[in-house]
mmCIF file of C-alpha atoms and ligand atoms in Angstrom:
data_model
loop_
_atom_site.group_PDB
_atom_site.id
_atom_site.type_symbol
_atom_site.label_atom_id
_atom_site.label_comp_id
_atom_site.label_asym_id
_atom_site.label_seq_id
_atom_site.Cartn_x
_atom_site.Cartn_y
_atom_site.Cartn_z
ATOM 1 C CA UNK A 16 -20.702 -77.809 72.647
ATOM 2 C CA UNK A 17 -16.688 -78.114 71.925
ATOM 3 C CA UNK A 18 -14.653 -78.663 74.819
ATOM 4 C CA UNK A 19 -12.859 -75.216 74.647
ATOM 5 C CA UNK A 20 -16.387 -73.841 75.059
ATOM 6 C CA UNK A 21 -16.893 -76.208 78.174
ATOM 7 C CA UNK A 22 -13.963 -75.268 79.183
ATOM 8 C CA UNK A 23 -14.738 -71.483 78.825
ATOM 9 C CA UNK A 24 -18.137 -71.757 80.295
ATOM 10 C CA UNK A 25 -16.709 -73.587 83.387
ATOM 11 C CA UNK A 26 -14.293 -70.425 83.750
ATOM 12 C CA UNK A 27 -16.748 -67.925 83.430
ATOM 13 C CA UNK A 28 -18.936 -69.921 86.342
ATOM 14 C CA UNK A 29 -16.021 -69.784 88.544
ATOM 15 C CA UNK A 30 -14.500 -66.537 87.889
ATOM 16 C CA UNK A 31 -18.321 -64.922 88.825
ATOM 17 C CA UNK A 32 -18.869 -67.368 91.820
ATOM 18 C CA UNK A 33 -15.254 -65.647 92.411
ATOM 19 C CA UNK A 34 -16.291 -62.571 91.877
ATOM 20 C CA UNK A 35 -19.474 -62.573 93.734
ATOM 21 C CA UNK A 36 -17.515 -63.692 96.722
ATOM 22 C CA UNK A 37 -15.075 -60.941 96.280
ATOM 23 C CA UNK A 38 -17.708 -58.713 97.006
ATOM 24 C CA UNK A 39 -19.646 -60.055 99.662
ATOM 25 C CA UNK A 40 -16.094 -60.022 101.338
ATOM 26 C CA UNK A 41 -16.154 -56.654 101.336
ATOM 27 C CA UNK A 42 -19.471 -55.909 102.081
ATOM 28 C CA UNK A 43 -19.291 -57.906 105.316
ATOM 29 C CA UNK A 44 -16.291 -56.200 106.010
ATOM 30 C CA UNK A 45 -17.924 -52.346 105.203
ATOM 31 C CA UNK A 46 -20.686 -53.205 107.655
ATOM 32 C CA UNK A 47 -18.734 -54.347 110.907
ATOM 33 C CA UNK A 48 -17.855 -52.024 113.461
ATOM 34 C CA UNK A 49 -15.648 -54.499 115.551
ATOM 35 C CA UNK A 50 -13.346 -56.479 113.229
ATOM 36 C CA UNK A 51 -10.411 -58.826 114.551
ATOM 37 C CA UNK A 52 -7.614 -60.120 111.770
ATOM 38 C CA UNK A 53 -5.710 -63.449 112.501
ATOM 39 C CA UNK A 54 -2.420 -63.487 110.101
ATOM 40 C CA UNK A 55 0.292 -66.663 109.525
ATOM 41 C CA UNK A 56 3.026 -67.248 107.765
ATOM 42 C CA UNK A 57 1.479 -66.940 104.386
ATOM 43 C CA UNK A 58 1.208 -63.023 104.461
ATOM 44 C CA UNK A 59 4.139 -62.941 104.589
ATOM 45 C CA UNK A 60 4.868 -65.568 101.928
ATOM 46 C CA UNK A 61 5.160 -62.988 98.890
ATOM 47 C CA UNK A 62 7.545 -60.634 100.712
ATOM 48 C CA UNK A 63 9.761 -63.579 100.531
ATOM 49 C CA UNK A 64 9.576 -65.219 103.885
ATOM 50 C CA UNK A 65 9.548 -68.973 103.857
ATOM 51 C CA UNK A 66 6.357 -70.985 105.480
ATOM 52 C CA UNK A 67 6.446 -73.333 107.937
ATOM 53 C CA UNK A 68 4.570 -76.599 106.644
ATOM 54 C CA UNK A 69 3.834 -75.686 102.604
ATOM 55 C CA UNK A 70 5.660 -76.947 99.831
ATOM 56 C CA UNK A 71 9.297 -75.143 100.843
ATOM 57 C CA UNK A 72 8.324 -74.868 104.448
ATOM 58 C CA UNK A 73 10.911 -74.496 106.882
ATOM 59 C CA UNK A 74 9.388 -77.571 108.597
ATOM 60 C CA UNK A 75 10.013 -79.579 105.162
ATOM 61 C CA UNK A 76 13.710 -78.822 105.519
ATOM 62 C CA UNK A 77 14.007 -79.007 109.590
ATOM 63 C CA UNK A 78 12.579 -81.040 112.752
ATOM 64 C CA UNK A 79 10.510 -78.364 115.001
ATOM 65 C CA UNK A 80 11.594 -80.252 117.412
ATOM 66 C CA UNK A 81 15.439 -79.792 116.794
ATOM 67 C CA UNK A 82 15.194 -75.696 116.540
ATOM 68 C CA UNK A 83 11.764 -74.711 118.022
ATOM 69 C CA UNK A 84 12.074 -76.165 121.766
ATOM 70 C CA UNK A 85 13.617 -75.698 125.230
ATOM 71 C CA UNK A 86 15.420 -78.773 124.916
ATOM 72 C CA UNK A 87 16.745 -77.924 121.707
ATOM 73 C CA UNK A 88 18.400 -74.537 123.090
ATOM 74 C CA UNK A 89 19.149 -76.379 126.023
ATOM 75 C CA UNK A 90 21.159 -78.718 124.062
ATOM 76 C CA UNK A 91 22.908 -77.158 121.707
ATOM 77 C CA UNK A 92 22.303 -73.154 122.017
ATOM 78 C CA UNK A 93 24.838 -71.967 119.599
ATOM 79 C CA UNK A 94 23.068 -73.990 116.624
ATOM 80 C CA UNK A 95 19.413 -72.746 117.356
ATOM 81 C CA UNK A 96 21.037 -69.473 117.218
ATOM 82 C CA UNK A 97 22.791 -69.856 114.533
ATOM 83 C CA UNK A 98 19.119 -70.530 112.823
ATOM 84 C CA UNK A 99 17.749 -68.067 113.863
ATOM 85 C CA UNK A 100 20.320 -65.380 113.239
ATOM 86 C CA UNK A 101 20.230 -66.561 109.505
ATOM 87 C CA UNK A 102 16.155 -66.095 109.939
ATOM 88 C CA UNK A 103 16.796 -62.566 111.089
ATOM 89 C CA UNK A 104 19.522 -61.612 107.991
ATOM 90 C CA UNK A 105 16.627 -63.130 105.488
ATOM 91 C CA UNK A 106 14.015 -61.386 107.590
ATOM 92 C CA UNK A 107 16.124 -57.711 107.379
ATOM 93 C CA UNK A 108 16.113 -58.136 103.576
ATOM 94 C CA UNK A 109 12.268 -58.191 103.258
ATOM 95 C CA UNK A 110 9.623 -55.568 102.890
ATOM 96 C CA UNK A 111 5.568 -55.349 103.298
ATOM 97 C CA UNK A 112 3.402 -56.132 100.941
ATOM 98 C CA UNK A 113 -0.183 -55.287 99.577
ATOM 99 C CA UNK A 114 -1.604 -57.428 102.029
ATOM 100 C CA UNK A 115 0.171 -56.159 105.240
ATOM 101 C CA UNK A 116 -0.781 -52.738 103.619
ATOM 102 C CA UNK A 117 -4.413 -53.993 103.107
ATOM 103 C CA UNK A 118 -4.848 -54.708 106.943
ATOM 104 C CA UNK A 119 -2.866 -51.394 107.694
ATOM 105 C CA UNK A 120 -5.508 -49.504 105.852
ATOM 106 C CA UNK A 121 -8.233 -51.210 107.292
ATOM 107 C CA UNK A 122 -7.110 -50.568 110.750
ATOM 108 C CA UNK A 123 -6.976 -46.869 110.009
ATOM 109 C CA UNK A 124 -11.028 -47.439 108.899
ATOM 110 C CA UNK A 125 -12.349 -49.555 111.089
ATOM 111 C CA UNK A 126 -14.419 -48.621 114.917
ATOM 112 C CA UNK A 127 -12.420 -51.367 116.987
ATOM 113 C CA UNK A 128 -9.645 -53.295 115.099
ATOM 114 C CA UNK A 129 -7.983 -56.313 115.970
ATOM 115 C CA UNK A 130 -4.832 -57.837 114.781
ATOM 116 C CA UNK A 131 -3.400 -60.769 115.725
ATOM 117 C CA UNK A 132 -0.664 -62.560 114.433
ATOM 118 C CA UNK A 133 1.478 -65.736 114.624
ATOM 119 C CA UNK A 134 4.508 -64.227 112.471
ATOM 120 C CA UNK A 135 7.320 -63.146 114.577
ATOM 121 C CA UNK A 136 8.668 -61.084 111.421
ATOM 122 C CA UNK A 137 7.653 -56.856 111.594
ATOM 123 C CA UNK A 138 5.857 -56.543 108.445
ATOM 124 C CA UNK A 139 2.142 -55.773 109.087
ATOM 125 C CA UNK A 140 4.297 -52.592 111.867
ATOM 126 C CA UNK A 141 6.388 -51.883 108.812
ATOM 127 C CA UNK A 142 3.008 -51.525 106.739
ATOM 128 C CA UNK A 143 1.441 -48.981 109.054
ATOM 129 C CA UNK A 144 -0.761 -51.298 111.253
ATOM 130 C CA UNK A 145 -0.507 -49.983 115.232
ATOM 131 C CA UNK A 146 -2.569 -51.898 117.715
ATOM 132 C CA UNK A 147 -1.180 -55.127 117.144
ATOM 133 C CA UNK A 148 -0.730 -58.484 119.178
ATOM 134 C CA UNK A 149 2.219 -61.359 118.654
ATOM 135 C CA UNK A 150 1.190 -64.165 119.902
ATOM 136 C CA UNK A 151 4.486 -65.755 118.858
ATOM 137 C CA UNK A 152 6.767 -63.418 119.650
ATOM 138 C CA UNK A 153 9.406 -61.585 117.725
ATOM 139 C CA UNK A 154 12.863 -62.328 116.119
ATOM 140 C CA UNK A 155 13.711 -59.533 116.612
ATOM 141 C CA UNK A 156 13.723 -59.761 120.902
ATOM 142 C CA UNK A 157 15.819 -61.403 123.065
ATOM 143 C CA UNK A 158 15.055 -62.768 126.861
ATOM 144 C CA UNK A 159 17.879 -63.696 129.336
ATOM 145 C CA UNK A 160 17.549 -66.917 130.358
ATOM 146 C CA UNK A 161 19.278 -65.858 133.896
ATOM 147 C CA UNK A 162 17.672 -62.831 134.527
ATOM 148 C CA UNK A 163 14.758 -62.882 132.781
ATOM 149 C CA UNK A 164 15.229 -59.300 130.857
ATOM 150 C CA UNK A 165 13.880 -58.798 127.279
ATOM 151 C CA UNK A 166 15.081 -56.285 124.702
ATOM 152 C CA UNK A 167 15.132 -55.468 121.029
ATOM 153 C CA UNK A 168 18.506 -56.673 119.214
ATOM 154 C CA UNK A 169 18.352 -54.956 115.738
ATOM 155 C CA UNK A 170 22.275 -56.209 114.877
ATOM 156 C CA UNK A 171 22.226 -58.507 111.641
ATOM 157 C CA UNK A 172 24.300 -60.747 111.736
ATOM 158 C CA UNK A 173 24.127 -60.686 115.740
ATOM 159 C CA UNK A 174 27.772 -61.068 117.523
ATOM 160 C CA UNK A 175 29.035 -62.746 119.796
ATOM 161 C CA UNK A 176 27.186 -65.462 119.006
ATOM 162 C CA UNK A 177 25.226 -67.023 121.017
ATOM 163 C CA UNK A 178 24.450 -63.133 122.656
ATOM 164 C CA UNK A 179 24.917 -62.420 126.622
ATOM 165 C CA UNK A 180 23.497 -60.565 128.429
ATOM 166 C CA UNK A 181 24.731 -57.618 130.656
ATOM 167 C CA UNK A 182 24.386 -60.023 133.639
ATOM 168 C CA UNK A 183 26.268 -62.778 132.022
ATOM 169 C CA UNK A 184 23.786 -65.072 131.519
ATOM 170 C CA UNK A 185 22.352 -66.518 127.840
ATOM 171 C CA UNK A 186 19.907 -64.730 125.992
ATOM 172 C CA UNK A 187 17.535 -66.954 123.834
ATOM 173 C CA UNK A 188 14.919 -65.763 120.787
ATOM 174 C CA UNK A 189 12.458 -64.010 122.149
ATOM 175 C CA UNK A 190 9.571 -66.717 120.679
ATOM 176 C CA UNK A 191 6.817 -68.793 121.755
ATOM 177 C CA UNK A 192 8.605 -72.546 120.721
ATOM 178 C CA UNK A 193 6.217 -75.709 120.836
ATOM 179 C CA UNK A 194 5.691 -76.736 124.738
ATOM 180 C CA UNK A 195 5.909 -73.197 125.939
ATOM 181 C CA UNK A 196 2.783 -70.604 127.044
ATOM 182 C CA UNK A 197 1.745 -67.937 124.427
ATOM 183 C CA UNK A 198 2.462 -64.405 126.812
ATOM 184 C CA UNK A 199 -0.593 -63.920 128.777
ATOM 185 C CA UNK A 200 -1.875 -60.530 128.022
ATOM 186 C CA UNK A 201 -1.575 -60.953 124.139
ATOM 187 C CA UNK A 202 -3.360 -64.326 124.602
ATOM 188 C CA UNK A 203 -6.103 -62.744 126.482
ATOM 189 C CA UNK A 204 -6.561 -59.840 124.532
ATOM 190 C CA UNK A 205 -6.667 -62.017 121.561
ATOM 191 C CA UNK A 206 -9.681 -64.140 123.068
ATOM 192 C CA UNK A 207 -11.423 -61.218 124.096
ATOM 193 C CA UNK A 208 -11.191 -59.497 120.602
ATOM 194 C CA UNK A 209 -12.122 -62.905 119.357
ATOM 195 C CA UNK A 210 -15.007 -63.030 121.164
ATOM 196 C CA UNK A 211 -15.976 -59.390 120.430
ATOM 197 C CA UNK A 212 -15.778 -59.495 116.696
ATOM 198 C CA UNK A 213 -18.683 -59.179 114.415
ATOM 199 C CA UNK A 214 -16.073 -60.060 111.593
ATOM 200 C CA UNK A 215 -13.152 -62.663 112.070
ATOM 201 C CA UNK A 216 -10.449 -62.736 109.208
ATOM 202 C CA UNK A 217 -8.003 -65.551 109.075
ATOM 203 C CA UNK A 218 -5.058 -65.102 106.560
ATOM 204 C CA UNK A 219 -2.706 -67.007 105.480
ATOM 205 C CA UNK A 220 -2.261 -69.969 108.060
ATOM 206 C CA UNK A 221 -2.749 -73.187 108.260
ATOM 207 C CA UNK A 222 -4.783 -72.993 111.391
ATOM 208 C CA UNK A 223 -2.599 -76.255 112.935
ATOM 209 C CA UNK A 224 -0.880 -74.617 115.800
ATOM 210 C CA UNK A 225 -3.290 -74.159 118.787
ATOM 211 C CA UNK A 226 -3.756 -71.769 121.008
ATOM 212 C CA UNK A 227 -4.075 -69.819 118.027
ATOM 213 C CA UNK A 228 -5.815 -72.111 115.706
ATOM 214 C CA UNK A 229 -8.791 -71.743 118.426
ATOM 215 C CA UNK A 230 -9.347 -67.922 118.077
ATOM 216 C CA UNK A 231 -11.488 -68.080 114.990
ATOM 217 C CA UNK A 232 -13.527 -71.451 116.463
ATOM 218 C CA UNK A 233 -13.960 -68.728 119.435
ATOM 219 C CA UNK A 234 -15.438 -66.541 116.960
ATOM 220 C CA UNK A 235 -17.396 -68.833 115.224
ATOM 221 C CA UNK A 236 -19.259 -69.685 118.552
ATOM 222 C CA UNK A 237 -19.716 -66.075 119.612
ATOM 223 C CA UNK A 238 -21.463 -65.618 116.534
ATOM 224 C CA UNK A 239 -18.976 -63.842 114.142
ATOM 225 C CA UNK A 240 -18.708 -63.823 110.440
ATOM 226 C CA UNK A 241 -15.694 -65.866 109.899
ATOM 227 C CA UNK A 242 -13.510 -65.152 106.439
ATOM 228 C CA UNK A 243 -10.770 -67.026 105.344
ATOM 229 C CA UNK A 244 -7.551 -66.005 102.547
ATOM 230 C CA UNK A 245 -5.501 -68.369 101.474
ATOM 231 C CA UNK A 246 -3.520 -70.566 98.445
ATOM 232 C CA UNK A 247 -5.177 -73.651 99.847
ATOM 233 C CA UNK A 248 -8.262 -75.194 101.718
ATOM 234 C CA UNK A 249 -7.146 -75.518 105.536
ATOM 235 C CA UNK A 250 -8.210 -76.999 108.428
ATOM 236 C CA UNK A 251 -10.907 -74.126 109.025
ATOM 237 C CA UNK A 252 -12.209 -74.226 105.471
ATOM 238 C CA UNK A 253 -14.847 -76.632 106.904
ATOM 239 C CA UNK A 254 -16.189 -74.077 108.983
ATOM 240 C CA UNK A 255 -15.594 -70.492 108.229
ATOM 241 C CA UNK A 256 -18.608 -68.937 106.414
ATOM 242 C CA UNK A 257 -16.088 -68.250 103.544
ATOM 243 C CA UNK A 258 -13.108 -69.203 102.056
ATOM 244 C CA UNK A 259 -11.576 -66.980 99.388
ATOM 245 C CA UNK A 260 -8.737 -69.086 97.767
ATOM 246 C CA UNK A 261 -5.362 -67.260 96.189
ATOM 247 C CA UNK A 262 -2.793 -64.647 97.603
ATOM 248 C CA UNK A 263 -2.895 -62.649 100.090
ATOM 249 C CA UNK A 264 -1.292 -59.731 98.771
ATOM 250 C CA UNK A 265 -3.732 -60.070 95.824
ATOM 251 C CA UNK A 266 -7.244 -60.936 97.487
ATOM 252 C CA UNK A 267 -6.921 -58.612 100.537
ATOM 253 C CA UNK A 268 -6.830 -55.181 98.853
ATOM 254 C CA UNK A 269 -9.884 -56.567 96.433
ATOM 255 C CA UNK A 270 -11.982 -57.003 99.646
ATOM 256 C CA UNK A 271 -10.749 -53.778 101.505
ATOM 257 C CA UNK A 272 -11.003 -50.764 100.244
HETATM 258 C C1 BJW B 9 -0.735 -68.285 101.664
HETATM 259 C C2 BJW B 9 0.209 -67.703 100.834
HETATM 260 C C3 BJW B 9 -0.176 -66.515 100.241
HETATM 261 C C4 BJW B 9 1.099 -69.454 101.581
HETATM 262 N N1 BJW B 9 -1.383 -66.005 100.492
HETATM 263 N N2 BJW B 9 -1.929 -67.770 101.893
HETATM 264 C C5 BJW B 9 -0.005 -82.531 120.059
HETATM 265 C C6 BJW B 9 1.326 -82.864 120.339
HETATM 266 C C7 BJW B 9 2.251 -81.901 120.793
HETATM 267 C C8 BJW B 9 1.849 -80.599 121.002
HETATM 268 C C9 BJW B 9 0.529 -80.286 120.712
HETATM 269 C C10 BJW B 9 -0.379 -81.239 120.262
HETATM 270 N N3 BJW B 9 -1.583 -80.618 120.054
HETATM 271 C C11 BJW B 9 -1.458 -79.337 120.345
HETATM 272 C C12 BJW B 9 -0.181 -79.109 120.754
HETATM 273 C C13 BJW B 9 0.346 -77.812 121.168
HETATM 274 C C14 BJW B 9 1.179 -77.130 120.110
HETATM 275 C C15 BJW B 9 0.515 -77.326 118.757
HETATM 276 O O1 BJW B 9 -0.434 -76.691 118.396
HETATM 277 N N4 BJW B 9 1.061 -78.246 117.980
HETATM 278 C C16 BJW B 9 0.439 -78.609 116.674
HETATM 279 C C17 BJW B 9 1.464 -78.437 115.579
HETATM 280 C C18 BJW B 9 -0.100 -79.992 116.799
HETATM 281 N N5 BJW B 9 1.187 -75.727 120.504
HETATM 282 C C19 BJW B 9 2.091 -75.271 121.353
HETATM 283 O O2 BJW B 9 2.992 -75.958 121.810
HETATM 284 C C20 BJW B 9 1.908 -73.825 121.778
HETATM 285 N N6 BJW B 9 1.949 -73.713 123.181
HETATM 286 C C21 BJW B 9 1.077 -74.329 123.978
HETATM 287 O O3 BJW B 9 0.150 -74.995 123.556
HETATM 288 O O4 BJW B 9 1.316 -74.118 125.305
HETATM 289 C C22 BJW B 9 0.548 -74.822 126.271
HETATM 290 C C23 BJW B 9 1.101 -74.422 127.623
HETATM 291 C C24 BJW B 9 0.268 -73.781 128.534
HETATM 292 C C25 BJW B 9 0.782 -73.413 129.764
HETATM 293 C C26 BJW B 9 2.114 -73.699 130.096
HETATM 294 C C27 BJW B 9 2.942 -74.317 129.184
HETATM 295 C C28 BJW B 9 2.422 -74.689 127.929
HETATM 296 C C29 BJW B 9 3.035 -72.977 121.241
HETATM 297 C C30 BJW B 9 3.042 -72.926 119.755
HETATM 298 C C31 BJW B 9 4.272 -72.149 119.276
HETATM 299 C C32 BJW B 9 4.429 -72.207 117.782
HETATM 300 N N7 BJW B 9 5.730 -71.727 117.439
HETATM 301 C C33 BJW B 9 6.084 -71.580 116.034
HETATM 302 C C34 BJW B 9 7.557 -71.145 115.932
HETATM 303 C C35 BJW B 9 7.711 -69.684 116.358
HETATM 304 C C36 BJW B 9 9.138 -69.275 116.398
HETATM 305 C C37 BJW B 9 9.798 -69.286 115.055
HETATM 306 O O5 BJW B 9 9.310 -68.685 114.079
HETATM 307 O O6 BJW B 9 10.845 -69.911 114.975
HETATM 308 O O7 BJW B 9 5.230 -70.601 115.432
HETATM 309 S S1 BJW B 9 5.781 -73.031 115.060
HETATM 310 C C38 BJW B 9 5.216 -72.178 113.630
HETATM 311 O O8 BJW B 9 3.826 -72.501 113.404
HETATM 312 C C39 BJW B 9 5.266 -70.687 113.994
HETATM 313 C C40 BJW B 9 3.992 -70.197 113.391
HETATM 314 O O9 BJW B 9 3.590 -68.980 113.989
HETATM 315 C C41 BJW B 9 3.032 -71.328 113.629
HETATM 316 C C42 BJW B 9 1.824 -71.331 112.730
HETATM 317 O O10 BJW B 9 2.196 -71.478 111.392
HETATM 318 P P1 BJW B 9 1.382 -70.733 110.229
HETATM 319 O O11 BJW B 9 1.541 -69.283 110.355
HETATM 320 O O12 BJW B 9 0.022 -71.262 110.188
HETATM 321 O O13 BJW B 9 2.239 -71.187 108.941
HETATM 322 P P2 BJW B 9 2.077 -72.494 108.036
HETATM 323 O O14 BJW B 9 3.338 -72.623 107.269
HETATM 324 O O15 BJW B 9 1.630 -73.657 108.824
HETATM 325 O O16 BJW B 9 0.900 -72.134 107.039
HETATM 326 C C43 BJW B 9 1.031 -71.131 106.054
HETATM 327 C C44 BJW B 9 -0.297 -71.030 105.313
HETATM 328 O O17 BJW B 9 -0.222 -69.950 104.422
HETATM 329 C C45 BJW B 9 -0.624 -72.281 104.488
HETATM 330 O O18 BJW B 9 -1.972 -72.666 104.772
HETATM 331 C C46 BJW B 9 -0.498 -71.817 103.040
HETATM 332 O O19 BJW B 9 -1.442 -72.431 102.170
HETATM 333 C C47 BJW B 9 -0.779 -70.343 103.176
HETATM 334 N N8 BJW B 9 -0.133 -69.486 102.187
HETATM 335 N N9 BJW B 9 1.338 -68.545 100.821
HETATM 336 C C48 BJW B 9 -2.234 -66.712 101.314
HETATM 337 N N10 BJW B 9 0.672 -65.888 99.375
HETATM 338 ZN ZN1 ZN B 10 20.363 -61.192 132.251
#
């Protein structure tokens, strides 16, 4: 045998074992009745939103612990908002994809649905999906840090800078930053639905950050099927039942339809 046939035998091996994957995906998936979805950053990776930890992660380029903490804002509040105003102007430019609209059509399918997700951008609303949790929070709220009131601020680029509120006092991102609790009724719903599921899907996250990274563990224990989409292997990859390796916006509406 030539090496361009090895070569083109060892593609068609993987491109069936692929394949064959691909569609017990979505077999699994066409079966369940109760079906929870755990999204990160990497959904929304091909809209053009920037990762945390991969190759031109925001984490690569800044400290977490200079922009994502209390003592951070507490220190210098005008810079973290400054950060995060120039996350919402990136954020304002960027639409769904095929795999928020994937998950959004799934939703619309599916007995009891599930979604959960770290991503504090709109996308997988923007898509069409409705019953959704943020565990994270959203850039797109603000919380005074005097009287404790949260709203939606839509105004790119946001003035003054950093925003009051009506009662004077500072209003700060409405995100979960390292140190602080996830909000308690998305958390618990999220456990409950975790715990529910007959099918867990994990896309697009590292699975690093915990509470979250626990949810599909949770599953795993409660018996679920537990699917995983992403670029690379991750931390779960050791346990999930599968892991389906590429993008998002490409792998999602192959296994959903
Ligand atoms: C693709 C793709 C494509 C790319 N298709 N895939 C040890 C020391 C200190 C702290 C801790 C510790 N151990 C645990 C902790 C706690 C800490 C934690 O987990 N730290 C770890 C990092 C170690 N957790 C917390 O602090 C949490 N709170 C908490 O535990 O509270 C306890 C408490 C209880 C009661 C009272 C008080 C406290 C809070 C965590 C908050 C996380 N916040 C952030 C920032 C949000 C705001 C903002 O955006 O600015 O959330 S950090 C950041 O990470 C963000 C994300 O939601 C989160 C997860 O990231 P994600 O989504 O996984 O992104 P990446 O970049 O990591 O991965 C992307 C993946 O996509 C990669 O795998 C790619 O391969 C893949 N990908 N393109 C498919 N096209
Ligand atoms: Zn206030």
């Amino acid at each position: 045998m030539t090496l361009a046939q090895l070569a083109n035998s060892i593609i068609g091996r993987m491109s069936r074992e692929v394949g064959s994957q691909i569609a017990q995906a979505r077999a699994w998936l066409a079966a369940a009745r109760r079906i929870a979805v755990l999204t990160g950053a990497g959904i929304s990776a091909e809209s053009g939103l920037p990762t945390f930890r991969g190759t031109n992660g925001l984490w690569r380029q800044y400290r977490p612990e200079d922009l994502a903490t209390q003592q951070a804002f507490a220190r210098n509040p005008k810079l973290i908002w400054e950060w995060y105003d120039w996350r919402r102007s990136v954020h304002a430019q960027c639409a769904p994809n095929d795999g928020h609209r994937a998950l959004a059509a799934l939703e619309a399918r599916c007995e009891q649905f599930t979604l959960m997700t770290q991503n504090v951008d709109n996308l997988h609303e923007s898509a069409g999906s409705k019953k959704m949790i943020h565990l994270h929070g959203s850039l797109w709220s603000v919380r005074c840090t005097r009287c404790g009131r949260e709203q939606v601020n839509m105004q790119v680029p946001l003035e003054p800078l950093p925003p009051l509120c009506e009662c004077g006092g500072l209003q700060r991102p409405g995100v979960v930053w390292f140190g602080e609790a996830l909000p308690e009724r998305e958390l618990r719903a999220a456990v409950a639905a975790a715990r529910e599921a007959e099918v867990f899907l994990v896309v697009g996250t590292s699975s690093l950050v915990y509470p979250a990274a626990a949810l599909p563990r949770m599953a795993l224990e409660c018996g679920a099927r537990v699917m995983e989409v992403n670029l690379d292997a991750t931390e779960l990859s050791a346990v999930a039942h599968m892991s389906l390796h590429g993008k998002a916006g490409e792998i999602l509406p192959q296994i959903i339809c």
